[in-house]
mmCIF file of C-alpha atoms in Angstrom:
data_model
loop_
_atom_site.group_PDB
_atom_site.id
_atom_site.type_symbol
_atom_site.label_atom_id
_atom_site.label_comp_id
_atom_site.label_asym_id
_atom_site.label_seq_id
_atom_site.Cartn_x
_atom_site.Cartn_y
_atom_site.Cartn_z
ATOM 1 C CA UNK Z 1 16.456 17.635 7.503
ATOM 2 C CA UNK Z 2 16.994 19.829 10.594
ATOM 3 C CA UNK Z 3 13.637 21.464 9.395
ATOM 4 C CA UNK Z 4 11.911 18.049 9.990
ATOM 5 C CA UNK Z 5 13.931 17.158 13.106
ATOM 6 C CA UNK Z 6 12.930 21.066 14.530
ATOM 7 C CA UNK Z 7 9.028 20.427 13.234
ATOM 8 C CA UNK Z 8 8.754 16.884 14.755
ATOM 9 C CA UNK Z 9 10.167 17.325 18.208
ATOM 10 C CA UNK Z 10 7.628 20.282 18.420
ATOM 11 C CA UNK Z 11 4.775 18.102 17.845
ATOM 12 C CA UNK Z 12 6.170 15.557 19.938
ATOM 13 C CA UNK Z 13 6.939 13.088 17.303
ATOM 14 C CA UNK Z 14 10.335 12.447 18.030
ATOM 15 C CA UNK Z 15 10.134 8.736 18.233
ATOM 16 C CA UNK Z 16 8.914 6.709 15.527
ATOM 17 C CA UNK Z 17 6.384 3.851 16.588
ATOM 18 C CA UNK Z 18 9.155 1.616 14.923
ATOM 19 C CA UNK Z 19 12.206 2.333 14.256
ATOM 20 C CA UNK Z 20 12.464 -0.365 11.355
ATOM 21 C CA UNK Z 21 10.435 1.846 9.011
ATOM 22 C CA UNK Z 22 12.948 2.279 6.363
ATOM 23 C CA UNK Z 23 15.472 -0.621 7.220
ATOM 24 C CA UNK Z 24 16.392 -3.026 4.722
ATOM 25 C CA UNK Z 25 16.271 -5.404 7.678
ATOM 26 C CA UNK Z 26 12.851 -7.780 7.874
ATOM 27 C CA UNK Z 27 10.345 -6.927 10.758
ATOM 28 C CA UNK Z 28 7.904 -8.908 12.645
ATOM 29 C CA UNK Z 29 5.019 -7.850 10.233
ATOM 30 C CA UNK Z 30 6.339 -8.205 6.753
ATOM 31 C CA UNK Z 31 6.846 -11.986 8.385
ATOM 32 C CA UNK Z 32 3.160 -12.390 9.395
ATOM 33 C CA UNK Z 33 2.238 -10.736 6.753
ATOM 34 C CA UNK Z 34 3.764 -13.558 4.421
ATOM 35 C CA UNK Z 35 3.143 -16.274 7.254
ATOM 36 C CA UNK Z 36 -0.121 -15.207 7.339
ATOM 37 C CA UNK Z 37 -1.442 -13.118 4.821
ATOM 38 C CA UNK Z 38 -4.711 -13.713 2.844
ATOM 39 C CA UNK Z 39 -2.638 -12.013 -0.514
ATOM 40 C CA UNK Z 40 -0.280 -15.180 -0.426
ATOM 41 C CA UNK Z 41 -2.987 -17.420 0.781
ATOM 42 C CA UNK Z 42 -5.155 -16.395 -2.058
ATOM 43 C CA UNK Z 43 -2.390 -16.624 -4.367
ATOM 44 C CA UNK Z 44 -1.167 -19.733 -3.210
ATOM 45 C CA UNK Z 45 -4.763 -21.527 -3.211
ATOM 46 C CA UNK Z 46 -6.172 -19.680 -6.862
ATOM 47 C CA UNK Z 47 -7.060 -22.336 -9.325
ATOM 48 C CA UNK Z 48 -5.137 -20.744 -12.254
ATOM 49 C CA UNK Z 49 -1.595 -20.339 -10.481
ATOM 50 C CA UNK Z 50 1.778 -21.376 -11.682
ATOM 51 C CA UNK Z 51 1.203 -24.257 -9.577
ATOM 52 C CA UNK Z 52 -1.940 -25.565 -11.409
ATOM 53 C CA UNK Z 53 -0.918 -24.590 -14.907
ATOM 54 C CA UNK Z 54 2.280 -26.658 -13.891
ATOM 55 C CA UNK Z 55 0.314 -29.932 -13.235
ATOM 56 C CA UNK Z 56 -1.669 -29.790 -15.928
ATOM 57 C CA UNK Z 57 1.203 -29.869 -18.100
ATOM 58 C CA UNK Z 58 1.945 -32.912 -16.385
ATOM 59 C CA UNK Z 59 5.350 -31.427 -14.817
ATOM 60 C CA UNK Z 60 7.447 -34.149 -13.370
ATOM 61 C CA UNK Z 61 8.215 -33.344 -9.361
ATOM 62 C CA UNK Z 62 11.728 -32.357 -9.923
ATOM 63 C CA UNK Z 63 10.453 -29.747 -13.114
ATOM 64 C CA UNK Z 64 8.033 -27.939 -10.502
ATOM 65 C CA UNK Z 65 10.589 -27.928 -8.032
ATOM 66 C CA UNK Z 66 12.967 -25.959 -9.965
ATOM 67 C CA UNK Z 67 10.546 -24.192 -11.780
ATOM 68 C CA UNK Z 68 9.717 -22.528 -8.305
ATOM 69 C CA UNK Z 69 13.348 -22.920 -6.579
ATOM 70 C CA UNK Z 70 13.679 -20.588 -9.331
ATOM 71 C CA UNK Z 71 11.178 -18.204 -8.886
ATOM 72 C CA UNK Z 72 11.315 -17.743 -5.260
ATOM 73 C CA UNK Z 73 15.043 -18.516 -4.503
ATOM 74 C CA UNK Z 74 16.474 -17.432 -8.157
ATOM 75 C CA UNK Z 75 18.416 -20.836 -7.693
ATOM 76 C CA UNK Z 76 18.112 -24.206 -8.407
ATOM 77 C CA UNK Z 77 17.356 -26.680 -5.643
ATOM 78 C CA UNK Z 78 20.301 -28.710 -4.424
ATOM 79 C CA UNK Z 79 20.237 -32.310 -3.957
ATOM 80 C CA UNK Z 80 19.568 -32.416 -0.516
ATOM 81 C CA UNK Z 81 16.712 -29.998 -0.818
ATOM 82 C CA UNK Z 82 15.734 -32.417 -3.567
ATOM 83 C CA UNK Z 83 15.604 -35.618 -1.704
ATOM 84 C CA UNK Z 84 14.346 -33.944 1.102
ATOM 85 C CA UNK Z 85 11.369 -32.755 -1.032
ATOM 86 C CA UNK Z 86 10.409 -36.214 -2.676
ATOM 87 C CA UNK Z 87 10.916 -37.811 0.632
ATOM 88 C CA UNK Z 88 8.081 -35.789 2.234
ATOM 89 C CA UNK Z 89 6.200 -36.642 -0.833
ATOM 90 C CA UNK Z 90 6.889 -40.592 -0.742
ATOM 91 C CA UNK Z 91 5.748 -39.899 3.349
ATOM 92 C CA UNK Z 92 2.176 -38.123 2.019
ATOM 93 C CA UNK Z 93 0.942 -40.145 -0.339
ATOM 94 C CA UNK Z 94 -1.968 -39.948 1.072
ATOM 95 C CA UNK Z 95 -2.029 -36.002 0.140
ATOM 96 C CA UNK Z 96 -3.116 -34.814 -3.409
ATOM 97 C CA UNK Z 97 0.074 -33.049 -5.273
ATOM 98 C CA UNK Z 98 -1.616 -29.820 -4.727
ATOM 99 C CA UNK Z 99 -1.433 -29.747 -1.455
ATOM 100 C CA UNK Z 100 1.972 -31.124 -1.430
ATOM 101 C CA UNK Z 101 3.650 -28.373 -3.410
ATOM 102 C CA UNK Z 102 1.312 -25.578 -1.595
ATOM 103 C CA UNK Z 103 3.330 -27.436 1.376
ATOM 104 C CA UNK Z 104 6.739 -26.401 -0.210
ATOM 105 C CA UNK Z 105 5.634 -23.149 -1.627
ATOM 106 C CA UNK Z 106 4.551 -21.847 2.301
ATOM 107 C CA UNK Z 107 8.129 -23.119 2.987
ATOM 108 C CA UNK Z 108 9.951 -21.179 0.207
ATOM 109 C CA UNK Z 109 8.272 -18.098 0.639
ATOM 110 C CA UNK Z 110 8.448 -17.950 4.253
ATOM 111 C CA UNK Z 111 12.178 -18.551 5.077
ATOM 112 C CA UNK Z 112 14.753 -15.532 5.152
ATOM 113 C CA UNK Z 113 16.309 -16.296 1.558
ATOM 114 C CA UNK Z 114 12.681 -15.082 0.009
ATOM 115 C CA UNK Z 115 12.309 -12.474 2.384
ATOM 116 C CA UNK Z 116 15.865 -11.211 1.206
ATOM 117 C CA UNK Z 117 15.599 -12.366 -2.628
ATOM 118 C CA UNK Z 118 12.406 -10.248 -3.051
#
């Protein structure tokens, strides 16, 4: 290590652009990354995801919710995530299912318990 430290300060490299670079701790662009990314947008949008394959099956609401609660949170859903869920949906019925579960999916995957599950 002192060999590095030595090697570095030499070259003038003593400060690292970020200092997060090995932290456990979530930085500004794993979040836009996820926010923002065309990965998870791809992903997210494909017409062979879990989501599709899901529907198809004819899935009720509360089976795709916990199918993915489960997947993304490794818990179920409680009962006010639940309601709070199939009240947006009774709000957008206007909106095609796909687009409604997309909805929750961008929601999952970009809160902290993701970010800290995965």
């Amino acid at each position: 290590m002192r060999f590095w430290r030595k090697r570095t300060r030499r070259c003038g490299l003593t400060k690292s652009v970020c200092r997060c670079d090995r932290s456990d701790d979530l930085n500004l662009s794993q979040a836009l990354q996820v926010a923002n990314g065309s990965l998870v947008h791809g992903k997210l949008t494909s017409v062979d995801n879990r989501l599709r394959q899901l529907l198809r099956e004819t899935k009720s609401l509360r089976e795709i919710m916990e199918e993915y609660y489960l997947a993304a949170w490794s818990r179920m859903p409680t009962d006010p995530e639940m309601s709070g869920f199939e009240q947006f949906v009774a709000r957008h019925k206007d909106r095609s299912s796909e687009d409604l579960f997309e909805d929750l999916l961008w929601a999952l995957i970009n809160s902290n318990e993701f970010l800290f599950q995965h």
